């Protein structure tokens, strides 16, 4: 199986890369027997259907990158040395998770993940994804003098192990303005706020490793993470995609992207 897929624009290309790092569900054949069967049946922590929600992006000239593999193989949005991105005591799964967000073990009891295996996964799955994004951003920067990176995520409305209160509808993260020029962050915030949804800025998420490692405003490369609650486009139990709900969010996202593109080119 390929590591990731690139969804090419269907119209004139713009310097905009969309990453959806947690919607993959694949588990390599050589690893699948190591996981608990009940966990693989649910693949909790997956950003379900997010690639479908953002399927309008190619029509705007945006290049999309989506992994095939589950974040349980390796989390593409974690620091490769496994350093925590937050210091407030929250529980965050590691680079190669051994539990889900609820704290449940995902591997069989007789398997112990070691550093050698982590290094193999970094080489085979993590690095190719990041290298491709770097290549795309570098190419866009050379052609357009600037580039924009949007990292798309979704999460359960309430994950007590991360945050004691339910999450707001939408959370914009730019690592406290370090990963994105405030001009683009303001456009994003203003357009999302028009929806009437609750929009937070850098709380409780500032953007993960993808946003922090790609964004470099001084070099005209701008990166934003958007976290959204799954119940905005899925049913109340967050198990099924709901077309009517999704259509509303798609319209909001598309309008936001269009305003960002207007400021990019």
PDB file of C-alpha atoms in Angstrom:
ATOM      1  CA  UNK A   1       0.000   0.000   0.000  1.00  0.00           C
ATOM      2  CA  UNK A   2       1.211   3.533  -0.722  1.00  0.00           C
ATOM      3  CA  UNK A   3       2.040   5.746   2.239  1.00  0.00           C
ATOM      4  CA  UNK A   4      -0.175   8.667   1.185  1.00  0.00           C
ATOM      5  CA  UNK A   5      -2.123  10.013  -1.747  1.00  0.00           C
ATOM      6  CA  UNK A   6      -1.978  13.396  -3.388  1.00  0.00           C
ATOM      7  CA  UNK A   7      -5.273  14.787  -4.649  1.00  0.00           C
ATOM      8  CA  UNK A   8      -4.396  17.197  -7.422  1.00  0.00           C
ATOM      9  CA  UNK A   9      -6.302  20.428  -8.087  1.00  0.00           C
ATOM     10  CA  UNK A  10      -8.999  20.295 -10.752  1.00  0.00           C
ATOM     11  CA  UNK A  11      -8.601  23.952 -11.655  1.00  0.00           C
ATOM     12  CA  UNK A  12      -5.769  26.493 -11.702  1.00  0.00           C
ATOM     13  CA  UNK A  13      -3.251  25.636  -8.993  1.00  0.00           C
ATOM     14  CA  UNK A  14      -2.906  27.940  -5.983  1.00  0.00           C
ATOM     15  CA  UNK A  15      -0.088  27.853  -3.370  1.00  0.00           C
ATOM     16  CA  UNK A  16      -2.208  26.076  -0.795  1.00  0.00           C
ATOM     17  CA  UNK A  17      -1.590  22.632   0.708  1.00  0.00           C
ATOM     18  CA  UNK A  18      -4.326  20.847   2.668  1.00  0.00           C
ATOM     19  CA  UNK A  19      -3.199  18.065   4.991  1.00  0.00           C
ATOM     20  CA  UNK A  20      -5.604  15.607   6.640  1.00  0.00           C
ATOM     21  CA  UNK A  21      -3.190  13.496   8.701  1.00  0.00           C
ATOM     22  CA  UNK A  22      -5.557  11.499  10.913  1.00  0.00           C
ATOM     23  CA  UNK A  23      -8.180  10.132   8.528  1.00  0.00           C
ATOM     24  CA  UNK A  24      -6.142   7.103   7.440  1.00  0.00           C
ATOM     25  CA  UNK A  25      -7.361   3.680   8.552  1.00  0.00           C
ATOM     26  CA  UNK A  26      -4.791   1.266   7.128  1.00  0.00           C
ATOM     27  CA  UNK A  27      -2.707  -1.044   9.299  1.00  0.00           C
ATOM     28  CA  UNK A  28       0.280  -2.759   7.608  1.00  0.00           C
ATOM     29  CA  UNK A  29      -0.115  -6.507   7.248  1.00  0.00           C
ATOM     30  CA  UNK A  30       3.052  -7.146   9.261  1.00  0.00           C
ATOM     31  CA  UNK A  31       1.654  -5.150  12.198  1.00  0.00           C
ATOM     32  CA  UNK A  32      -2.053  -5.972  12.255  1.00  0.00           C
ATOM     33  CA  UNK A  33      -1.648  -9.127  14.358  1.00  0.00           C
ATOM     34  CA  UNK A  34      -0.041  -7.069  17.131  1.00  0.00           C
ATOM     35  CA  UNK A  35      -3.165  -5.013  17.842  1.00  0.00           C
ATOM     36  CA  UNK A  36      -6.212  -6.055  19.826  1.00  0.00           C
ATOM     37  CA  UNK A  37      -8.900  -7.139  17.399  1.00  0.00           C
ATOM     38  CA  UNK A  38     -11.602  -5.169  19.231  1.00  0.00           C
ATOM     39  CA  UNK A  39      -9.534  -1.996  18.905  1.00  0.00           C
ATOM     40  CA  UNK A  40      -8.984  -2.480  15.175  1.00  0.00           C
ATOM     41  CA  UNK A  41     -12.723  -2.913  14.691  1.00  0.00           C
ATOM     42  CA  UNK A  42     -13.304   0.613  16.053  1.00  0.00           C
ATOM     43  CA  UNK A  43     -10.061   2.478  15.236  1.00  0.00           C
ATOM     44  CA  UNK A  44     -10.953   5.079  17.801  1.00  0.00           C
ATOM     45  CA  UNK A  45      -9.190   8.450  17.443  1.00  0.00           C
ATOM     46  CA  UNK A  46      -9.600   8.414  13.648  1.00  0.00           C
ATOM     47  CA  UNK A  47     -10.706  11.723  12.091  1.00  0.00           C
ATOM     48  CA  UNK A  48     -13.575   9.969  10.365  1.00  0.00           C
ATOM     49  CA  UNK A  49     -14.800  11.255   6.989  1.00  0.00           C
ATOM     50  CA  UNK A  50     -12.718  14.420   7.166  1.00  0.00           C
ATOM     51  CA  UNK A  51     -11.377  13.783   3.668  1.00  0.00           C
ATOM     52  CA  UNK A  52     -14.979  13.659   2.462  1.00  0.00           C
ATOM     53  CA  UNK A  53     -15.803  16.898   4.266  1.00  0.00           C
ATOM     54  CA  UNK A  54     -12.928  18.684   2.518  1.00  0.00           C
ATOM     55  CA  UNK A  55     -13.533  17.123  -0.892  1.00  0.00           C
ATOM     56  CA  UNK A  56     -14.276  20.560  -2.386  1.00  0.00           C
ATOM     57  CA  UNK A  57     -10.630  21.632  -2.039  1.00  0.00           C
ATOM     58  CA  UNK A  58      -9.397  20.488  -5.485  1.00  0.00           C
ATOM     59  CA  UNK A  59     -12.055  22.655  -7.153  1.00  0.00           C
ATOM     60  CA  UNK A  60     -10.384  25.700  -5.571  1.00  0.00           C
ATOM     61  CA  UNK A  61      -6.935  24.808  -6.888  1.00  0.00           C
ATOM     62  CA  UNK A  62      -5.747  23.328  -3.576  1.00  0.00           C
ATOM     63  CA  UNK A  63      -3.379  20.343  -3.379  1.00  0.00           C
ATOM     64  CA  UNK A  64      -4.460  17.786  -0.761  1.00  0.00           C
ATOM     65  CA  UNK A  65      -2.333  15.168   0.963  1.00  0.00           C
ATOM     66  CA  UNK A  66      -3.949  12.290   2.854  1.00  0.00           C
ATOM     67  CA  UNK A  67      -2.220   9.292   4.494  1.00  0.00           C
ATOM     68  CA  UNK A  68      -3.442   5.754   3.982  1.00  0.00           C
ATOM     69  CA  UNK A  69      -2.306   4.528   7.379  1.00  0.00           C
ATOM     70  CA  UNK A  70      -3.887   4.973  10.797  1.00  0.00           C
ATOM     71  CA  UNK A  71      -2.381   7.314  13.379  1.00  0.00           C
ATOM     72  CA  UNK A  72      -1.998   4.175  15.517  1.00  0.00           C
ATOM     73  CA  UNK A  73       0.851   3.105  13.251  1.00  0.00           C
ATOM     74  CA  UNK A  74       2.526   6.472  13.741  1.00  0.00           C
ATOM     75  CA  UNK A  75       1.043   9.876  14.492  1.00  0.00           C
ATOM     76  CA  UNK A  76       2.084  12.304  11.770  1.00  0.00           C
ATOM     77  CA  UNK A  77       1.234  15.270  13.998  1.00  0.00           C
ATOM     78  CA  UNK A  78       3.590  14.421  16.872  1.00  0.00           C
ATOM     79  CA  UNK A  79       7.143  15.568  17.484  1.00  0.00           C
ATOM     80  CA  UNK A  80       9.479  12.920  15.960  1.00  0.00           C
ATOM     81  CA  UNK A  81      11.571  12.797  19.148  1.00  0.00           C
ATOM     82  CA  UNK A  82       8.337  12.249  21.049  1.00  0.00           C
ATOM     83  CA  UNK A  83       8.621  15.458  23.058  1.00  0.00           C
ATOM     84  CA  UNK A  84       5.317  16.749  24.394  1.00  0.00           C
ATOM     85  CA  UNK A  85       3.863  19.758  22.570  1.00  0.00           C
ATOM     86  CA  UNK A  86       2.023  20.867  25.714  1.00  0.00           C
ATOM     87  CA  UNK A  87       3.069  21.251  29.346  1.00  0.00           C
ATOM     88  CA  UNK A  88      -0.291  21.625  31.070  1.00  0.00           C
ATOM     89  CA  UNK A  89      -0.680  18.053  32.249  1.00  0.00           C
ATOM     90  CA  UNK A  90      -3.085  16.887  29.549  1.00  0.00           C
ATOM     91  CA  UNK A  91      -2.865  13.304  28.320  1.00  0.00           C
ATOM     92  CA  UNK A  92      -1.684  13.199  24.721  1.00  0.00           C
ATOM     93  CA  UNK A  93      -0.968   9.972  22.901  1.00  0.00           C
ATOM     94  CA  UNK A  94       2.625   9.506  21.793  1.00  0.00           C
ATOM     95  CA  UNK A  95       4.330   9.365  18.400  1.00  0.00           C
ATOM     96  CA  UNK A  96       3.507   5.661  18.184  1.00  0.00           C
ATOM     97  CA  UNK A  97       0.488   5.355  20.491  1.00  0.00           C
ATOM     98  CA  UNK A  98       0.071   2.348  22.758  1.00  0.00           C
ATOM     99  CA  UNK A  99      -3.319   3.489  24.053  1.00  0.00           C
ATOM    100  CA  UNK A 100      -6.251   5.374  22.593  1.00  0.00           C
ATOM    101  CA  UNK A 101      -7.439   8.732  23.930  1.00  0.00           C
ATOM    102  CA  UNK A 102      -9.545   6.933  26.519  1.00  0.00           C
ATOM    103  CA  UNK A 103      -6.418   5.302  27.931  1.00  0.00           C
ATOM    104  CA  UNK A 104      -7.273   1.810  26.664  1.00  0.00           C
ATOM    105  CA  UNK A 105      -4.448  -0.425  25.422  1.00  0.00           C
ATOM    106  CA  UNK A 106      -4.506  -0.906  21.658  1.00  0.00           C
ATOM    107  CA  UNK A 107      -1.853  -3.658  21.454  1.00  0.00           C
ATOM    108  CA  UNK A 108      -2.064  -7.211  22.692  1.00  0.00           C
ATOM    109  CA  UNK A 109      -0.651  -7.693  26.185  1.00  0.00           C
ATOM    110  CA  UNK A 110       2.334  -9.745  24.981  1.00  0.00           C
ATOM    111  CA  UNK A 111       3.642  -7.014  22.642  1.00  0.00           C
ATOM    112  CA  UNK A 112       6.021  -4.292  23.777  1.00  0.00           C
ATOM    113  CA  UNK A 113       6.748  -1.452  21.340  1.00  0.00           C
ATOM    114  CA  UNK A 114      10.478  -0.660  21.253  1.00  0.00           C
ATOM    115  CA  UNK A 115      12.606   2.172  19.898  1.00  0.00           C
ATOM    116  CA  UNK A 116      13.848   0.143  16.953  1.00  0.00           C
ATOM    117  CA  UNK A 117      10.298  -0.354  15.725  1.00  0.00           C
ATOM    118  CA  UNK A 118       9.536   3.333  16.222  1.00  0.00           C
ATOM    119  CA  UNK A 119      12.569   4.256  14.092  1.00  0.00           C
ATOM    120  CA  UNK A 120      11.364   1.903  11.348  1.00  0.00           C
ATOM    121  CA  UNK A 121       7.946   3.574  11.354  1.00  0.00           C
ATOM    122  CA  UNK A 122       9.537   7.019  11.255  1.00  0.00           C
ATOM    123  CA  UNK A 123      11.507   6.017   8.175  1.00  0.00           C
ATOM    124  CA  UNK A 124       8.688   4.249   6.331  1.00  0.00           C
ATOM    125  CA  UNK A 125       5.613   6.320   7.200  1.00  0.00           C
ATOM    126  CA  UNK A 126       6.380   9.581   9.020  1.00  0.00           C
ATOM    127  CA  UNK A 127       9.275  11.000   7.030  1.00  0.00           C
ATOM    128  CA  UNK A 128       7.783  10.459   3.540  1.00  0.00           C
ATOM    129  CA  UNK A 129       4.612  12.368   4.499  1.00  0.00           C
ATOM    130  CA  UNK A 130       6.535  15.305   5.931  1.00  0.00           C
ATOM    131  CA  UNK A 131       9.075  15.326   3.125  1.00  0.00           C
ATOM    132  CA  UNK A 132       6.313  15.536   0.538  1.00  0.00           C
ATOM    133  CA  UNK A 133       4.668  18.474   2.288  1.00  0.00           C
ATOM    134  CA  UNK A 134       8.032  20.226   2.522  1.00  0.00           C
ATOM    135  CA  UNK A 135       8.548  19.635  -1.187  1.00  0.00           C
ATOM    136  CA  UNK A 136       5.134  21.036  -2.081  1.00  0.00           C
ATOM    137  CA  UNK A 137       5.549  24.128   0.081  1.00  0.00           C
ATOM    138  CA  UNK A 138       9.033  24.786  -1.261  1.00  0.00           C
ATOM    139  CA  UNK A 139       7.781  24.473  -4.843  1.00  0.00           C
ATOM    140  CA  UNK A 140       4.841  26.825  -4.223  1.00  0.00           C
ATOM    141  CA  UNK A 141       7.090  29.308  -2.441  1.00  0.00           C
ATOM    142  CA  UNK A 142       9.430  29.425  -5.455  1.00  0.00           C
ATOM    143  CA  UNK A 143       6.565  29.914  -7.911  1.00  0.00           C
ATOM    144  CA  UNK A 144       4.261  32.208  -5.937  1.00  0.00           C
ATOM    145  CA  UNK A 145       6.649  33.793  -3.410  1.00  0.00           C
ATOM    146  CA  UNK A 146       4.541  32.446  -0.571  1.00  0.00           C
ATOM    147  CA  UNK A 147       2.682  29.289   0.434  1.00  0.00           C
ATOM    148  CA  UNK A 148      -0.134  28.359   2.786  1.00  0.00           C
ATOM    149  CA  UNK A 149      -0.601  25.135   4.771  1.00  0.00           C
ATOM    150  CA  UNK A 150      -3.869  24.056   6.415  1.00  0.00           C
ATOM    151  CA  UNK A 151      -3.824  21.037   8.738  1.00  0.00           C
ATOM    152  CA  UNK A 152      -7.326  19.608   9.171  1.00  0.00           C
ATOM    153  CA  UNK A 153      -8.454  17.716  12.270  1.00  0.00           C
ATOM    154  CA  UNK A 154     -11.600  16.609  14.043  1.00  0.00           C
ATOM    155  CA  UNK A 155     -12.222  15.366  17.558  1.00  0.00           C
ATOM    156  CA  UNK A 156     -14.944  14.107  19.842  1.00  0.00           C
ATOM    157  CA  UNK A 157     -16.926  16.837  21.530  1.00  0.00           C
ATOM    158  CA  UNK A 158     -15.652  15.737  24.921  1.00  0.00           C
ATOM    159  CA  UNK A 159     -12.381  13.972  25.723  1.00  0.00           C
ATOM    160  CA  UNK A 160     -11.883  14.355  29.507  1.00  0.00           C
ATOM    161  CA  UNK A 161      -8.321  13.008  29.373  1.00  0.00           C
ATOM    162  CA  UNK A 162      -7.342  16.027  27.261  1.00  0.00           C
ATOM    163  CA  UNK A 163      -9.707  18.746  28.466  1.00  0.00           C
ATOM    164  CA  UNK A 164     -12.164  18.597  31.345  1.00  0.00           C
ATOM    165  CA  UNK A 165     -14.830  20.600  29.503  1.00  0.00           C
ATOM    166  CA  UNK A 166     -16.457  19.891  26.120  1.00  0.00           C
ATOM    167  CA  UNK A 167     -14.556  21.421  23.224  1.00  0.00           C
ATOM    168  CA  UNK A 168     -15.807  24.488  21.357  1.00  0.00           C
ATOM    169  CA  UNK A 169     -17.050  23.936  17.796  1.00  0.00           C
ATOM    170  CA  UNK A 170     -13.898  25.134  16.048  1.00  0.00           C
ATOM    171  CA  UNK A 171     -10.361  25.779  17.282  1.00  0.00           C
ATOM    172  CA  UNK A 172      -7.832  27.719  15.208  1.00  0.00           C
ATOM    173  CA  UNK A 173      -4.199  27.011  16.058  1.00  0.00           C
ATOM    174  CA  UNK A 174      -1.178  28.959  14.851  1.00  0.00           C
ATOM    175  CA  UNK A 175       1.159  28.337  17.798  1.00  0.00           C
ATOM    176  CA  UNK A 176       0.536  31.785  19.244  1.00  0.00           C
ATOM    177  CA  UNK A 177       1.104  33.508  15.881  1.00  0.00           C
ATOM    178  CA  UNK A 178       4.467  31.773  15.371  1.00  0.00           C
ATOM    179  CA  UNK A 179       3.348  29.618  12.441  1.00  0.00           C
ATOM    180  CA  UNK A 180       1.223  32.097  10.480  1.00  0.00           C
ATOM    181  CA  UNK A 181       1.100  35.782   9.634  1.00  0.00           C
ATOM    182  CA  UNK A 182      -1.699  37.385  11.643  1.00  0.00           C
ATOM    183  CA  UNK A 183      -3.265  38.593   8.381  1.00  0.00           C
ATOM    184  CA  UNK A 184      -4.172  35.042   7.382  1.00  0.00           C
ATOM    185  CA  UNK A 185      -5.166  34.032  10.885  1.00  0.00           C
ATOM    186  CA  UNK A 186      -7.529  37.022  11.076  1.00  0.00           C
ATOM    187  CA  UNK A 187      -9.110  36.116   7.738  1.00  0.00           C
ATOM    188  CA  UNK A 188      -9.645  32.579   8.999  1.00  0.00           C
ATOM    189  CA  UNK A 189     -11.081  33.716  12.315  1.00  0.00           C
ATOM    190  CA  UNK A 190     -13.343  36.353  10.778  1.00  0.00           C
ATOM    191  CA  UNK A 191     -14.810  34.010   8.191  1.00  0.00           C
ATOM    192  CA  UNK A 192     -15.368  31.166  10.642  1.00  0.00           C
ATOM    193  CA  UNK A 193     -16.968  33.525  13.161  1.00  0.00           C
ATOM    194  CA  UNK A 194     -19.594  34.508  10.585  1.00  0.00           C
ATOM    195  CA  UNK A 195     -20.997  30.986  10.914  1.00  0.00           C
ATOM    196  CA  UNK A 196     -22.285  31.683  14.414  1.00  0.00           C
ATOM    197  CA  UNK A 197     -20.331  28.689  15.709  1.00  0.00           C
ATOM    198  CA  UNK A 198     -18.108  28.971  18.747  1.00  0.00           C
ATOM    199  CA  UNK A 199     -14.572  29.652  17.531  1.00  0.00           C
ATOM    200  CA  UNK A 200     -11.562  29.536  19.862  1.00  0.00           C
ATOM    201  CA  UNK A 201      -8.064  30.714  19.071  1.00  0.00           C
ATOM    202  CA  UNK A 202      -5.069  28.648  20.273  1.00  0.00           C
ATOM    203  CA  UNK A 203      -7.076  27.148  23.136  1.00  0.00           C
ATOM    204  CA  UNK A 204      -7.045  24.353  23.994  1.00  0.00           C
ATOM    205  CA  UNK A 205      -5.004  23.495  20.843  1.00  0.00           C
ATOM    206  CA  UNK A 206      -2.236  25.661  19.376  1.00  0.00           C
ATOM    207  CA  UNK A 207      -1.514  23.396  16.424  1.00  0.00           C
ATOM    208  CA  UNK A 208       0.489  20.206  16.439  1.00  0.00           C
ATOM    209  CA  UNK A 209       3.878  19.306  15.023  1.00  0.00           C
ATOM    210  CA  UNK A 210       2.741  19.648  11.413  1.00  0.00           C
ATOM    211  CA  UNK A 211       1.613  23.236  11.890  1.00  0.00           C
ATOM    212  CA  UNK A 212       4.599  24.171  14.029  1.00  0.00           C
ATOM    213  CA  UNK A 213       7.192  22.574  11.745  1.00  0.00           C
ATOM    214  CA  UNK A 214       5.779  23.863   8.434  1.00  0.00           C
ATOM    215  CA  UNK A 215       4.847  27.422   9.305  1.00  0.00           C
ATOM    216  CA  UNK A 216       7.549  30.042   8.916  1.00  0.00           C
ATOM    217  CA  UNK A 217       5.976  33.468   8.384  1.00  0.00           C
ATOM    218  CA  UNK A 218       9.356  35.200   8.038  1.00  0.00           C
ATOM    219  CA  UNK A 219       9.906  33.014   4.961  1.00  0.00           C
ATOM    220  CA  UNK A 220       6.331  33.597   3.733  1.00  0.00           C
ATOM    221  CA  UNK A 221       5.156  30.085   4.532  1.00  0.00           C
ATOM    222  CA  UNK A 222       2.039  30.184   6.696  1.00  0.00           C
ATOM    223  CA  UNK A 223       0.466  27.297   8.599  1.00  0.00           C
ATOM    224  CA  UNK A 224      -2.810  26.942  10.464  1.00  0.00           C
ATOM    225  CA  UNK A 225      -4.467  23.997  12.175  1.00  0.00           C
ATOM    226  CA  UNK A 226      -8.231  23.737  12.422  1.00  0.00           C
ATOM    227  CA  UNK A 227      -9.685  21.363  14.979  1.00  0.00           C
ATOM    228  CA  UNK A 228     -13.432  20.804  14.794  1.00  0.00           C
ATOM    229  CA  UNK A 229     -15.891  18.738  16.771  1.00  0.00           C
ATOM    230  CA  UNK A 230     -17.056  15.652  14.931  1.00  0.00           C
ATOM    231  CA  UNK A 231     -20.697  16.252  15.789  1.00  0.00           C
ATOM    232  CA  UNK A 232     -20.668  19.240  13.420  1.00  0.00           C
ATOM    233  CA  UNK A 233     -20.700  16.866  10.454  1.00  0.00           C
ATOM    234  CA  UNK A 234     -21.532  13.496  12.021  1.00  0.00           C
ATOM    235  CA  UNK A 235     -24.479  12.206  14.030  1.00  0.00           C
ATOM    236  CA  UNK A 236     -24.792  12.847  17.763  1.00  0.00           C
ATOM    237  CA  UNK A 237     -22.905   9.630  18.588  1.00  0.00           C
ATOM    238  CA  UNK A 238     -20.147  10.669  16.179  1.00  0.00           C
ATOM    239  CA  UNK A 239     -20.319   7.408  14.230  1.00  0.00           C
ATOM    240  CA  UNK A 240     -21.991   8.313  10.921  1.00  0.00           C
ATOM    241  CA  UNK A 241     -21.491  11.038   8.329  1.00  0.00           C
ATOM    242  CA  UNK A 242     -24.523  13.320   7.988  1.00  0.00           C
ATOM    243  CA  UNK A 243     -24.874  15.018   4.609  1.00  0.00           C
ATOM    244  CA  UNK A 244     -27.039  17.917   5.798  1.00  0.00           C
ATOM    245  CA  UNK A 245     -24.743  18.818   8.656  1.00  0.00           C
ATOM    246  CA  UNK A 246     -21.684  18.392   6.480  1.00  0.00           C
ATOM    247  CA  UNK A 247     -23.090  20.638   3.757  1.00  0.00           C
ATOM    248  CA  UNK A 248     -23.274  23.548   6.213  1.00  0.00           C
ATOM    249  CA  UNK A 249     -19.687  23.086   7.385  1.00  0.00           C
ATOM    250  CA  UNK A 250     -18.443  22.630   3.820  1.00  0.00           C
ATOM    251  CA  UNK A 251     -19.949  25.959   2.856  1.00  0.00           C
ATOM    252  CA  UNK A 252     -18.218  27.677   5.790  1.00  0.00           C
ATOM    253  CA  UNK A 253     -14.869  26.056   5.034  1.00  0.00           C
ATOM    254  CA  UNK A 254     -15.080  26.735   1.322  1.00  0.00           C
ATOM    255  CA  UNK A 255     -15.862  30.391   1.885  1.00  0.00           C
ATOM    256  CA  UNK A 256     -12.930  30.659   4.310  1.00  0.00           C
ATOM    257  CA  UNK A 257     -10.575  29.034   1.805  1.00  0.00           C
ATOM    258  CA  UNK A 258     -11.727  31.336  -0.967  1.00  0.00           C
ATOM    259  CA  UNK A 259     -10.924  34.415   1.134  1.00  0.00           C
ATOM    260  CA  UNK A 260      -7.515  33.007   2.035  1.00  0.00           C
ATOM    261  CA  UNK A 261      -6.730  32.294  -1.594  1.00  0.00           C
ATOM    262  CA  UNK A 262      -7.705  35.825  -2.595  1.00  0.00           C
ATOM    263  CA  UNK A 263      -5.068  37.110  -0.175  1.00  0.00           C
ATOM    264  CA  UNK A 264      -2.456  34.638  -1.365  1.00  0.00           C
ATOM    265  CA  UNK A 265      -2.460  35.303  -5.100  1.00  0.00           C
TER     266      UNK A 265
END
